Amino acid sequence: MKNWKKYALASASVLTLGATLAACGNLTGDNQKSSKSEDGKTVIKMYQIGDKPDNLDTLLENANKIIEEKAGVKLDIQYLGWGDYDKKMNVIISSGESYDIAFANNYVINAQKGAYADLTDLYKKEGKELYEALDPAYIKGNTVNGKIYAVPVAANVASSQNFAFNGPLLEKYGIDISNVTDYASLEPVLKAIKEKDPNVVPFAMNKSYGGPSDDFDYIAVDGLPFVVDLQGDTTKIVDRYTIPRYVENLKTLHKYYEAGYIPKDVATSDTGYDLSQDTWLVREETVGPADYGNSLLTRVANRKIEIKPFTQLYKKNNTTQVANFVISNNSKNKEKAMEVLNLLNTNPELLNGLVYGPEGKNWEKVEGKENRVKVLDGYNGNTHMSGWNTGNNWILYINENVTDEQIAQSKKDLETAKESPALGFIFNTENVKSEITALTNTLNQFTSAINTGTVDPEVEIPKMLEKLKSEGAYQKVLDEIQKQYDEYLASKK
C-alpha cells in the first residue's frame, strides 16, 4: 500500500497488502546450474525477487532468442520469494557465490561493502545506450562514493502518495470523494462507508503501515524518523515526530481508529486487503508518471480504482532506488551481464515479451494504434513478469485503457516533477552504527502503535522522544546526519 511498489504490472495474485512481507518463498531454479549451457553458450545468472511465473521456461525461451542473437549469451533467472529475498541474498553475498545479476537488496550498504561491481566504466561501452536513456536523477540517486553500482529500472523517477478508492463501492453507495485532499477531509467518506456497509474496512492498513505520508525525504537508515522537510527548511535534518502538521495527521488517524474506521488490531495485524475485492474502501498507494494516473491500478485490480494525490511529485533517492539491478563483484561475466541489462532496458521486443508474456496468447496489438495493446485471457495471475522490476517502463507497450489525456499528463508530470535538494546524498553510518541500533530498538517499542493511530500521539510521542533523547544516541545520530548533509550541500555550490 503506502510505499508499496510491488503492484506495478504485477499479477493480481500478488496485490495484497502485506504480501511482500508475509509471503514466504524459496529459491526457485537450479542453483547449481553451470555457467555454460548444453550448447556451450555462457549463461548469465540473475536473481530476481518475487514469485516465479508458471511459464518461466517459455518466457526465457522466447527472450533468449533475442539475447543470444544480440549478446551471444543466455539468461537464466532464479526467483527468491518476497519474504526470503533479503535474507537469502545476504547469504549469497556472504558466501562469495559467483552470480552475475541480482535485484539489489540494501543497495547502498552492499555497495559500500564492495559486494557489487563498479559499473561506471561499463556504462561507457556495454551500457551506453541504457545510460543515455536514463533520467539524470537515477544516476545522481544511485551514485555511492563517486561510483555507480546500479542499473535502475526507469519508471517512476518521481512519485506522489495517493488515496486509492474502491470504485465499485463508491458507485454502489453513492459516496462522493471530490472534496478529499488530505487525511482530515477523508472523514465524511469513512463515516459513510461505516454506516452503509459495516463489513467493509473503511481505511485499510496493517502493521507495516509506516505512518502518514508527507512531503518528506527520508535520507537516513530505514526506520529512523530523521527527514528533510520539503515544505520547510530543506537545509536542516528534523525528526518527523516534531513537525506539527505530521503530529496533526497522527491525531487524525487516532480519531479514525477510535471511530472504528481503522482495524482495531492494526498495530499487530498482517491482514491483507486484496486490491480486487470489496473488503476495503480506501488505502494508500504510491503513483507516478509511468502508472498513467489510475489506469495501472485499475487494470491490475480488474475494477475501477479512483485516486486522489495528496503529496507533491518529487525525485528523491528512494524513488530512484525503487528497482535497481546490480552485477556481482565476483561475476566472471561483468561485460556480458551489462550487455544483457542494456538489452532489457532498450529492446522493446525483449522487454514486452517478458512483461506481457507471449504475444497472441496474453496480448495483441491494437490495430491502427502504435504501441497500444489489448490484454487477452491468457494474461492472468502468473504468466508474465512484473514491469516495475524487469526493465525500462517507457519502452513498454501501453494498455488500451490508458487515455491520450493520461499520456499527456504523464509527460507533463515528468517535466514538472521537483527534485529534492537531498537527491544524491548518501548517509554513511560508519561512525554511529551502535547508536543507530540503540535508536532502532527504542523506536520499535513505540512506532507501530503511533503510526497506525492505535494510541494517542499527544501522549505517546513525548514519552518516546524523552526515552530516545535520554539515551544519548539520538542526538549523536542526528548531529552526524546533519554534519554529513551540510558537507553534501556545500559540495553542490
Short mmCIF file of C-alpha atoms in Angstrom, two decimals:
data_model
loop_
_atom_site.label_atom_id
_atom_site.label_comp_id
_atom_site.label_asym_id
_atom_site.label_seq_id
_atom_site.Cartn_x
_atom_site.Cartn_y
_atom_site.Cartn_z
CA MET A 1 0.00 0.00 0.00
CA LYS A 2 1.81 3.14 1.07
CA ASN A 3 5.30 2.99 -0.42
CA TRP A 4 4.39 -0.42 -1.77
CA LYS A 5 5.89 -0.71 -5.22
CA LYS A 6 5.06 -4.32 -5.97
CA TYR A 7 1.77 -3.69 -7.73
CA ALA A 8 3.28 -2.27 -10.89
CA LEU A 9 2.42 -4.52 -13.82
CA ALA A 10 2.26 -7.40 -11.37
CA SER A 11 -0.26 -10.17 -11.19
CA ALA A 12 -3.45 -9.69 -9.25
CA SER A 13 -2.48 -12.58 -7.02
CA VAL A 14 0.33 -10.53 -5.51
CA LEU A 15 -1.82 -7.48 -4.98
CA THR A 16 -2.45 -7.96 -1.32
CA LEU A 17 -1.28 -5.62 1.40
CA GLY A 18 1.46 -7.39 3.27
CA ALA A 19 2.07 -9.99 0.57
CA THR A 20 5.58 -8.70 0.12
CA LEU A 21 6.20 -9.10 3.83
CA ALA A 22 4.21 -12.19 4.72
CA ALA A 23 4.77 -14.36 1.68
CA CYS A 24 7.47 -16.91 2.22
CA GLY A 25 9.12 -18.25 -0.90
CA ASN A 26 12.03 -20.48 -1.65
CA LEU A 27 14.80 -20.19 -4.16
CA THR A 28 13.38 -21.47 -7.42
CA GLY A 29 15.52 -22.58 -10.28
CA ASP A 30 18.67 -24.69 -10.34
CA ASN A 31 21.15 -23.03 -8.00
CA GLN A 32 23.89 -25.34 -9.23
CA LYS A 33 23.31 -24.64 -12.92
CA SER A 34 26.52 -24.42 -14.87
CA SER A 35 27.69 -21.09 -16.25
CA LYS A 36 27.65 -22.82 -19.63
CA SER A 37 24.58 -24.22 -21.37
CA GLU A 38 24.50 -27.53 -23.23
CA ASP A 39 25.33 -25.77 -26.48
CA GLY A 40 28.37 -24.10 -24.91
CA LYS A 41 26.80 -20.65 -24.55
CA THR A 42 27.69 -18.61 -21.49
CA VAL A 43 24.73 -18.42 -19.10
CA ILE A 44 24.15 -15.18 -17.21
CA LYS A 45 22.63 -16.00 -13.83
CA MET A 46 20.17 -13.45 -12.44
CA TYR A 47 18.47 -13.47 -9.04
CA GLN A 48 15.05 -11.84 -9.07
CA ILE A 49 12.61 -11.00 -6.28
CA GLY A 50 9.07 -12.33 -6.24
CA ASP A 51 7.02 -15.29 -7.39
CA LYS A 52 8.29 -17.41 -10.25
CA PRO A 53 5.97 -17.21 -13.30
CA ASP A 54 4.32 -20.52 -14.09
CA ASN A 55 5.56 -20.25 -17.67
CA LEU A 56 9.09 -19.06 -16.87
CA ASP A 57 10.66 -21.59 -19.25
CA THR A 58 8.55 -20.27 -22.13
CA LEU A 59 9.29 -16.64 -21.26
CA LEU A 60 13.03 -17.31 -21.12
CA GLU A 61 13.00 -19.41 -24.28
CA ASN A 62 11.48 -16.51 -26.20
CA ALA A 63 13.74 -13.95 -24.53
CA ASN A 64 16.91 -15.91 -25.16
CA LYS A 65 16.29 -15.96 -28.90
CA ILE A 66 16.87 -12.20 -28.80
CA ILE A 67 19.58 -12.21 -26.13
CA GLU A 68 21.63 -14.90 -27.90
CA GLU A 69 21.42 -13.04 -31.19
CA LYS A 70 22.38 -9.67 -29.70
CA ALA A 71 24.79 -10.62 -26.89
CA GLY A 72 25.83 -14.20 -27.61
CA VAL A 73 24.78 -15.45 -24.16
CA LYS A 74 21.74 -16.93 -22.45
CA LEU A 75 19.85 -15.59 -19.44
CA ASP A 76 18.80 -17.77 -16.50
CA ILE A 77 16.51 -16.13 -13.92
CA GLN A 78 16.14 -17.66 -10.47
CA TYR A 79 13.41 -16.34 -8.18
CA LEU A 80 13.60 -15.81 -4.44
CA GLY A 81 10.30 -15.24 -2.61
CA TRP A 82 9.20 -11.85 -1.31
CA GLY A 83 9.70 -12.73 2.33
CA ASP A 84 13.02 -14.50 1.79
CA TYR A 85 14.80 -12.19 -0.58
CA ASP A 86 16.93 -10.04 1.72
CA LYS A 87 17.91 -12.97 3.92
CA LYS A 88 18.85 -15.26 1.04
CA MET A 89 20.70 -12.59 -0.90
CA ASN A 90 22.71 -11.75 2.20
CA VAL A 91 23.74 -15.41 2.43
CA ILE A 92 24.62 -15.50 -1.27
CA ILE A 93 26.70 -12.33 -0.97
CA SER A 94 28.44 -13.52 2.20
CA SER A 95 29.28 -16.88 0.63
CA GLY A 96 31.05 -15.20 -2.28
CA GLU A 97 28.90 -17.03 -4.83
CA SER A 98 29.71 -16.02 -8.38
CA TYR A 99 26.27 -14.96 -9.63
CA ASP A 100 26.06 -12.31 -12.35
CA ILE A 101 23.00 -10.07 -11.87
CA ALA A 102 20.62 -9.52 -8.97
CA PHE A 103 17.77 -7.29 -7.93
CA ALA A 104 19.54 -5.12 -5.36
CA ASN A 105 18.83 -5.56 -1.67
CA ASN A 106 20.16 -2.98 0.79
CA TYR A 107 21.71 -1.25 -2.21
CA VAL A 108 23.78 1.45 -0.52
CA ILE A 109 25.07 -0.76 2.30
CA ASN A 110 26.11 -3.59 -0.02
CA ALA A 111 27.67 -1.16 -2.49
CA GLN A 112 29.74 0.32 0.32
CA LYS A 113 30.77 -3.18 1.40
CA GLY A 114 32.10 -3.98 -2.07
CA ALA A 115 29.51 -6.64 -2.90
CA TYR A 116 28.61 -5.03 -6.22
CA ALA A 117 30.71 -4.28 -9.26
CA ASP A 118 31.50 -0.66 -10.11
CA LEU A 119 29.56 -0.03 -13.33
CA THR A 120 30.95 3.43 -14.06
CA ASP A 121 33.16 2.28 -16.96
CA LEU A 122 30.72 -0.39 -18.17
CA TYR A 123 28.15 2.37 -18.71
CA LYS A 124 30.53 3.93 -21.25
CA LYS A 125 30.51 0.90 -23.56
CA GLU A 126 28.26 -2.10 -22.86
CA GLY A 127 25.63 0.08 -21.15
CA LYS A 128 25.97 3.23 -23.23
CA GLU A 129 22.51 3.07 -24.83
CA LEU A 130 20.92 2.34 -21.46
CA TYR A 131 22.79 5.19 -19.76
CA GLU A 132 21.67 7.72 -22.35
CA ALA A 133 18.01 6.76 -21.82
CA LEU A 134 18.10 7.31 -18.04
CA ASP A 135 16.83 10.44 -16.33
CA PRO A 136 19.96 12.02 -14.76
CA ALA A 137 18.23 11.77 -11.37
CA TYR A 138 18.70 8.00 -11.48
CA ILE A 139 22.46 8.40 -11.74
CA LYS A 140 22.56 11.04 -9.04
CA GLY A 141 20.45 8.99 -6.65
CA ASN A 142 22.48 5.82 -7.16
CA THR A 143 26.00 7.22 -7.00
CA VAL A 144 27.83 5.94 -3.94
CA ASN A 145 31.22 7.44 -3.08
CA GLY A 146 31.51 8.78 -6.60
CA LYS A 147 30.78 5.47 -8.33
CA ILE A 148 27.68 3.92 -9.91
CA TYR A 149 26.83 0.38 -8.85
CA ALA A 150 23.25 0.08 -10.11
CA VAL A 151 21.24 -0.27 -13.27
CA PRO A 152 17.93 1.29 -12.22
CA VAL A 153 14.68 0.37 -13.92
CA ALA A 154 13.42 3.59 -15.48
CA ALA A 155 9.83 4.13 -14.37
CA ASN A 156 8.58 6.46 -11.66
CA VAL A 157 11.65 8.60 -11.08
CA ALA A 158 9.22 10.85 -9.24
CA SER A 159 6.14 9.77 -7.34
CA SER A 160 3.39 11.03 -5.07
CA GLN A 161 1.25 9.44 -2.39
CA ASN A 162 -2.39 8.90 -3.23
CA PHE A 163 -5.57 7.81 -1.57
CA ALA A 164 -6.85 4.92 -3.69
CA PHE A 165 -10.60 4.28 -3.56
CA ASN A 166 -12.52 1.12 -4.38
CA GLY A 167 -14.57 2.29 -7.38
CA PRO A 168 -17.43 -0.25 -7.26
CA LEU A 169 -18.10 0.58 -3.59
CA LEU A 170 -18.10 4.32 -4.30
CA GLU A 171 -20.68 3.75 -7.02
CA LYS A 172 -22.77 1.26 -5.05
CA TYR A 173 -23.19 3.57 -2.06
CA GLY A 174 -23.06 6.93 -3.84
CA ILE A 175 -20.02 8.15 -1.91
CA ASP A 176 -18.53 11.44 -3.08
CA ILE A 177 -14.73 11.84 -2.89
CA SER A 178 -14.46 15.15 -4.75
CA ASN A 179 -13.50 17.09 -1.61
CA VAL A 180 -10.79 14.70 -0.42
CA THR A 181 -7.42 16.45 -0.34
CA ASP A 182 -5.80 15.24 2.89
CA TYR A 183 -6.29 12.94 5.89
CA ALA A 184 -8.75 15.24 7.64
CA SER A 185 -11.05 15.51 4.61
CA LEU A 186 -11.38 11.71 4.46
CA GLU A 187 -13.71 11.73 7.46
CA PRO A 188 -17.10 12.04 5.66
CA VAL A 189 -16.09 9.27 3.25
CA LEU A 190 -15.03 6.91 6.03
CA LYS A 191 -18.15 7.71 8.05
CA ALA A 192 -20.39 6.98 5.06
CA ILE A 193 -19.00 3.52 4.35
CA LYS A 194 -19.01 2.61 8.05
CA GLU A 195 -22.72 3.38 8.21
CA LYS A 196 -23.70 1.84 4.88
CA ASP A 197 -21.62 -1.35 4.98
CA PRO A 198 -20.10 -2.31 8.35
CA ASN A 199 -18.39 -5.32 6.75
CA VAL A 200 -16.06 -3.08 4.73
CA VAL A 201 -12.85 -1.78 6.34
CA PRO A 202 -13.03 1.99 5.77
CA PHE A 203 -9.26 2.69 5.87
CA ALA A 204 -7.22 -0.41 5.06
CA MET A 205 -3.81 -0.82 6.64
CA ASN A 206 -1.83 -3.25 8.76
CA LYS A 207 1.24 -3.20 10.99
CA SER A 208 3.55 -2.42 8.06
CA TYR A 209 1.92 1.00 7.67
CA GLY A 210 4.72 3.48 8.31
CA GLY A 211 2.65 6.49 9.30
CA PRO A 212 1.02 9.35 7.40
CA SER A 213 2.66 10.28 4.12
CA ASP A 214 4.01 13.78 3.69
CA ASP A 215 6.45 15.80 1.61
CA PHE A 216 9.44 14.37 3.43
CA ASP A 217 12.70 12.99 2.11
CA TYR A 218 13.77 10.07 4.28
CA ILE A 219 17.52 10.25 3.91
CA ALA A 220 18.74 8.16 6.82
CA VAL A 221 18.53 4.46 7.65
CA ASP A 222 15.14 2.79 7.20
CA GLY A 223 13.06 3.13 10.34
CA LEU A 224 14.72 6.27 11.65
CA PRO A 225 12.46 9.35 11.84
CA PHE A 226 15.01 11.86 10.52
CA VAL A 227 13.89 13.65 7.35
CA VAL A 228 14.32 16.69 5.17
CA ASP A 229 11.00 18.53 5.28
CA LEU A 230 10.43 19.55 1.67
CA GLN A 231 7.84 22.12 2.80
CA GLY A 232 10.22 23.64 5.35
CA ASP A 233 13.91 24.48 5.70
CA THR A 234 15.50 21.96 3.33
CA THR A 235 18.97 22.56 4.77
CA LYS A 236 18.01 21.02 8.12
CA ILE A 237 17.51 17.45 9.26
CA VAL A 238 14.49 17.13 11.55
CA ASP A 239 12.58 14.42 13.39
CA ARG A 240 9.20 13.94 11.71
CA TYR A 241 7.55 13.40 15.10
CA THR A 242 8.39 17.02 15.98
CA ILE A 243 6.76 18.54 12.88
CA PRO A 244 3.32 19.99 13.84
CA ARG A 245 1.44 19.01 10.67
CA TYR A 246 2.71 15.45 10.93
CA VAL A 247 1.52 15.21 14.52
CA GLU A 248 -1.86 16.59 13.42
CA ASN A 249 -2.16 13.82 10.84
CA LEU A 250 -1.32 11.25 13.52
CA LYS A 251 -4.03 12.76 15.72
CA THR A 252 -6.46 12.42 12.82
CA LEU A 253 -5.54 8.75 12.37
CA HIS A 254 -6.07 8.18 16.10
CA LYS A 255 -9.50 9.79 15.80
CA TYR A 256 -10.32 7.41 12.93
CA TYR A 257 -9.06 4.46 14.94
CA GLU A 258 -11.29 5.39 17.86
CA ALA A 259 -14.25 5.72 15.46
CA GLY A 260 -13.67 2.23 14.08
CA TYR A 261 -12.50 3.35 10.64
CA ILE A 262 -9.13 1.62 11.09
CA PRO A 263 -8.94 -2.07 12.15
CA LYS A 264 -8.61 -2.49 15.91
CA ASP A 265 -5.70 -4.93 15.60
CA VAL A 266 -3.85 -2.85 13.01
CA ALA A 267 -0.64 -2.48 15.05
CA THR A 268 -0.11 -6.25 15.16
CA SER A 269 -2.02 -7.49 12.13
CA ASP A 270 -0.66 -8.97 8.90
CA THR A 271 -4.13 -8.98 7.33
CA GLY A 272 -4.04 -8.35 3.61
CA TYR A 273 -6.57 -6.39 1.58
CA ASP A 274 -6.76 -7.64 -1.98
CA LEU A 275 -6.96 -4.80 -4.46
CA SER A 276 -9.63 -6.65 -6.43
CA GLN A 277 -12.07 -7.32 -3.58
CA ASP A 278 -14.77 -5.40 -1.69
CA THR A 279 -13.07 -5.73 1.70
CA TRP A 280 -11.77 -2.14 1.81
CA LEU A 281 -12.77 1.37 0.74
CA VAL A 282 -9.59 3.45 0.83
CA ARG A 283 -5.90 2.68 1.08
CA GLU A 284 -2.68 4.49 0.23
CA GLU A 285 -0.73 3.84 -2.97
CA THR A 286 2.42 5.30 -4.47
CA VAL A 287 1.71 6.51 -8.01
CA GLY A 288 3.98 8.05 -10.61
CA PRO A 289 4.03 9.11 -14.27
CA ALA A 290 4.65 5.58 -15.58
CA ASP A 291 1.38 4.44 -13.99
CA TYR A 292 -0.69 6.80 -16.18
CA GLY A 293 -2.96 8.04 -13.42
CA ASN A 294 -5.31 5.36 -12.13
CA SER A 295 -5.02 3.16 -15.23
CA LEU A 296 -2.43 0.72 -13.90
CA LEU A 297 -4.19 0.12 -10.60
CA THR A 298 -7.50 -0.22 -12.43
CA ARG A 299 -6.13 -2.77 -14.89
CA VAL A 300 -4.39 -4.90 -12.31
CA ALA A 301 -7.38 -4.82 -9.93
CA ASN A 302 -9.74 -5.60 -12.79
CA ARG A 303 -12.04 -2.92 -11.39
CA LYS A 304 -12.03 0.87 -11.34
CA ILE A 305 -9.73 2.38 -8.75
CA GLU A 306 -10.06 6.11 -8.17
CA ILE A 307 -7.04 8.04 -6.88
CA LYS A 308 -6.59 11.38 -5.13
CA PRO A 309 -2.98 12.60 -4.76
CA PHE A 310 -2.12 14.40 -1.54
CA THR A 311 1.66 14.86 -1.74
CA GLN A 312 3.74 16.51 -4.45
CA LEU A 313 5.74 14.75 -7.14
CA TYR A 314 9.39 14.64 -6.08
CA LYS A 315 12.52 12.98 -7.37
CA LYS A 316 14.25 11.51 -4.32
CA ASN A 317 16.82 8.86 -3.56
CA ASN A 318 14.10 6.36 -2.69
CA THR A 319 12.29 6.94 -5.99
CA THR A 320 15.50 6.39 -7.95
CA GLN A 321 16.32 3.22 -6.00
CA VAL A 322 12.91 1.52 -6.24
CA ALA A 323 14.18 -1.20 -8.58
CA ASN A 324 17.93 -1.50 -9.01
CA PHE A 325 19.82 -4.29 -10.68
CA VAL A 326 23.43 -4.90 -9.73
CA ILE A 327 26.28 -7.02 -11.04
CA SER A 328 28.17 -9.12 -8.53
CA ASN A 329 31.74 -8.11 -7.85
CA ASN A 330 32.52 -11.84 -8.12
CA SER A 331 30.93 -12.23 -11.54
CA LYS A 332 33.20 -13.59 -14.26
CA ASN A 333 30.90 -12.13 -16.92
CA LYS A 334 30.58 -8.47 -15.97
CA GLU A 335 30.67 -7.12 -19.52
CA LYS A 336 28.14 -9.65 -20.82
CA ALA A 337 25.93 -9.07 -17.78
CA MET A 338 25.86 -5.37 -18.60
CA GLU A 339 25.00 -6.18 -22.22
CA VAL A 340 22.01 -8.21 -21.01
CA LEU A 341 20.85 -5.39 -18.73
CA ASN A 342 21.28 -2.97 -21.62
CA LEU A 343 19.01 -5.14 -23.78
CA LEU A 344 16.36 -5.48 -21.08
CA ASN A 345 16.14 -1.71 -20.90
CA THR A 346 16.42 -0.77 -24.57
CA ASN A 347 14.90 -3.61 -26.63
CA PRO A 348 11.08 -3.29 -26.75
CA GLU A 349 10.50 -6.75 -28.24
CA LEU A 350 12.50 -8.41 -25.47
CA LEU A 351 11.01 -6.46 -22.58
CA ASN A 352 7.38 -6.63 -23.71
CA GLY A 353 7.68 -10.36 -24.28
CA LEU A 354 8.64 -10.78 -20.63
CA VAL A 355 6.29 -8.26 -19.04
CA TYR A 356 3.18 -9.03 -21.09
CA GLY A 357 4.02 -12.65 -21.86
CA PRO A 358 3.55 -14.49 -25.17
CA GLU A 359 2.02 -12.42 -27.95
CA GLY A 360 -1.25 -13.84 -29.25
CA LYS A 361 -1.94 -15.66 -26.01
CA ASN A 362 -1.53 -12.94 -23.40
CA TRP A 363 -1.92 -9.85 -25.57
CA GLU A 364 -2.33 -8.49 -29.05
CA LYS A 365 -1.57 -5.17 -30.69
CA VAL A 366 -4.42 -2.73 -31.21
CA GLU A 367 -4.83 -2.15 -34.93
CA GLY A 368 -4.17 1.40 -36.03
CA LYS A 369 -2.69 2.49 -32.70
CA GLU A 370 1.07 2.50 -32.37
CA ASN A 371 2.44 0.78 -29.25
CA ARG A 372 -1.07 0.06 -27.90
CA VAL A 373 -2.04 -3.43 -26.77
CA LYS A 374 -5.11 -5.31 -25.64
CA VAL A 375 -4.71 -7.81 -22.82
CA LEU A 376 -6.21 -11.25 -23.56
CA ASP A 377 -7.46 -14.04 -21.30
CA GLY A 378 -4.00 -15.61 -21.21
CA TYR A 379 -2.69 -12.63 -19.29
CA ASN A 380 -3.59 -13.88 -15.86
CA GLY A 381 -2.03 -14.06 -12.42
CA ASN A 382 1.26 -15.73 -13.17
CA THR A 383 2.04 -15.89 -16.89
CA HIS A 384 4.28 -12.86 -17.20
CA MET A 385 6.84 -10.82 -15.29
CA SER A 386 6.31 -7.57 -13.43
CA GLY A 387 7.18 -4.35 -15.20
CA TRP A 388 8.37 -2.40 -12.19
CA ASN A 389 11.34 -4.71 -11.63
CA THR A 390 12.19 -6.02 -15.10
CA GLY A 391 13.11 -3.15 -17.41
CA ASN A 392 12.58 0.36 -18.74
CA ASN A 393 8.86 1.08 -18.39
CA TRP A 394 8.99 3.76 -21.07
CA ILE A 395 9.52 1.20 -23.84
CA LEU A 396 6.62 -0.97 -22.68
CA TYR A 397 3.54 -1.07 -24.87
CA ILE A 398 0.66 0.95 -23.43
CA ASN A 399 -2.54 -0.80 -22.48
CA GLU A 400 -5.64 0.23 -24.41
CA ASN A 401 -7.36 1.51 -21.25
CA VAL A 402 -4.86 4.39 -20.97
CA THR A 403 -6.32 7.59 -22.39
CA ASP A 404 -4.49 10.17 -24.51
CA GLU A 405 -5.11 12.65 -21.69
CA GLN A 406 -3.35 10.36 -19.21
CA ILE A 407 -0.37 10.02 -21.52
CA ALA A 408 -0.14 13.80 -21.91
CA GLN A 409 -0.41 14.27 -18.14
CA SER A 410 2.31 11.70 -17.60
CA LYS A 411 4.70 13.63 -19.84
CA LYS A 412 3.82 16.86 -18.06
CA ASP A 413 4.38 15.28 -14.65
CA LEU A 414 7.84 14.09 -15.68
CA GLU A 415 8.76 17.54 -16.93
CA THR A 416 7.50 19.41 -13.86
CA ALA A 417 8.45 17.00 -11.05
CA LYS A 418 10.58 18.68 -8.42
CA GLU A 419 13.99 17.43 -7.34
CA SER A 420 14.67 17.07 -3.65
CA PRO A 421 17.70 19.06 -2.51
CA ALA A 422 18.83 15.86 -0.81
CA LEU A 423 18.82 13.81 -4.02
CA GLY A 424 22.23 12.17 -4.21
CA PHE A 425 23.01 12.45 -0.50
CA ILE A 426 24.06 9.07 0.87
CA PHE A 427 24.39 8.88 4.65
CA ASN A 428 27.45 6.96 5.83
CA THR A 429 26.53 5.14 9.05
CA GLU A 430 30.06 4.03 9.95
CA ASN A 431 30.54 6.46 12.85
CA VAL A 432 27.19 5.75 14.53
CA LYS A 433 26.38 2.09 13.92
CA SER A 434 25.87 1.17 17.57
CA GLU A 435 23.83 4.31 18.21
CA ILE A 436 21.52 3.50 15.28
CA THR A 437 20.95 0.03 16.70
CA ALA A 438 20.06 1.52 20.08
CA LEU A 439 17.69 4.04 18.48
CA THR A 440 16.01 1.38 16.39
CA ASN A 441 15.41 -0.82 19.42
CA THR A 442 13.74 2.05 21.27
CA LEU A 443 11.69 3.18 18.28
CA ASN A 444 10.36 -0.34 17.78
CA GLN A 445 8.69 -0.11 21.19
CA PHE A 446 6.55 2.84 20.08
CA THR A 447 6.27 3.43 16.35
CA SER A 448 3.83 0.76 15.16
CA ALA A 449 1.16 1.86 17.64
CA ILE A 450 1.79 5.56 17.00
CA ASN A 451 1.97 5.31 13.20
CA THR A 452 -1.27 3.36 12.83
CA GLY A 453 -3.36 5.64 15.06
CA THR A 454 -3.72 2.97 17.74
CA VAL A 455 -2.55 5.28 20.54
CA ASP A 456 -2.89 8.99 21.28
CA PRO A 457 0.16 10.68 19.72
CA GLU A 458 -0.05 13.61 22.12
CA VAL A 459 0.60 11.16 24.94
CA GLU A 460 2.95 8.65 23.34
CA ILE A 461 5.22 10.88 21.23
CA PRO A 462 6.53 12.85 24.25
CA LYS A 463 7.21 9.54 26.03
CA MET A 464 9.07 8.21 23.01
CA LEU A 465 11.14 11.36 22.49
CA GLU A 466 12.03 11.54 26.16
CA LYS A 467 13.31 7.98 26.13
CA LEU A 468 15.18 8.46 22.85
CA LYS A 469 16.91 11.62 23.99
CA SER A 470 17.78 10.25 27.43
CA GLU A 471 19.92 7.54 25.88
CA GLY A 472 22.35 9.93 24.16
CA ALA A 473 22.36 8.09 20.85
CA TYR A 474 19.53 10.21 19.43
CA GLN A 475 21.43 13.49 19.35
CA LYS A 476 24.65 11.87 18.20
CA VAL A 477 22.96 10.29 15.19
CA LEU A 478 21.05 13.47 14.35
CA ASP A 479 24.24 15.54 14.56
CA GLU A 480 26.14 13.08 12.37
CA ILE A 481 23.46 13.15 9.67
CA GLN A 482 23.34 16.95 9.78
CA LYS A 483 27.14 17.19 9.56
CA GLN A 484 27.30 14.95 6.50
CA TYR A 485 24.32 16.67 4.91
CA ASP A 486 25.93 20.10 5.43
CA GLU A 487 29.05 18.82 3.68
CA TYR A 488 26.96 17.45 0.82
CA LEU A 489 25.09 20.73 0.31
CA ALA A 490 28.37 22.66 0.41
CA SER A 491 29.83 20.38 -2.26
CA LYS A 492 26.97 21.28 -4.62
CA LYS A 493 27.70 25.01 -4.54
#
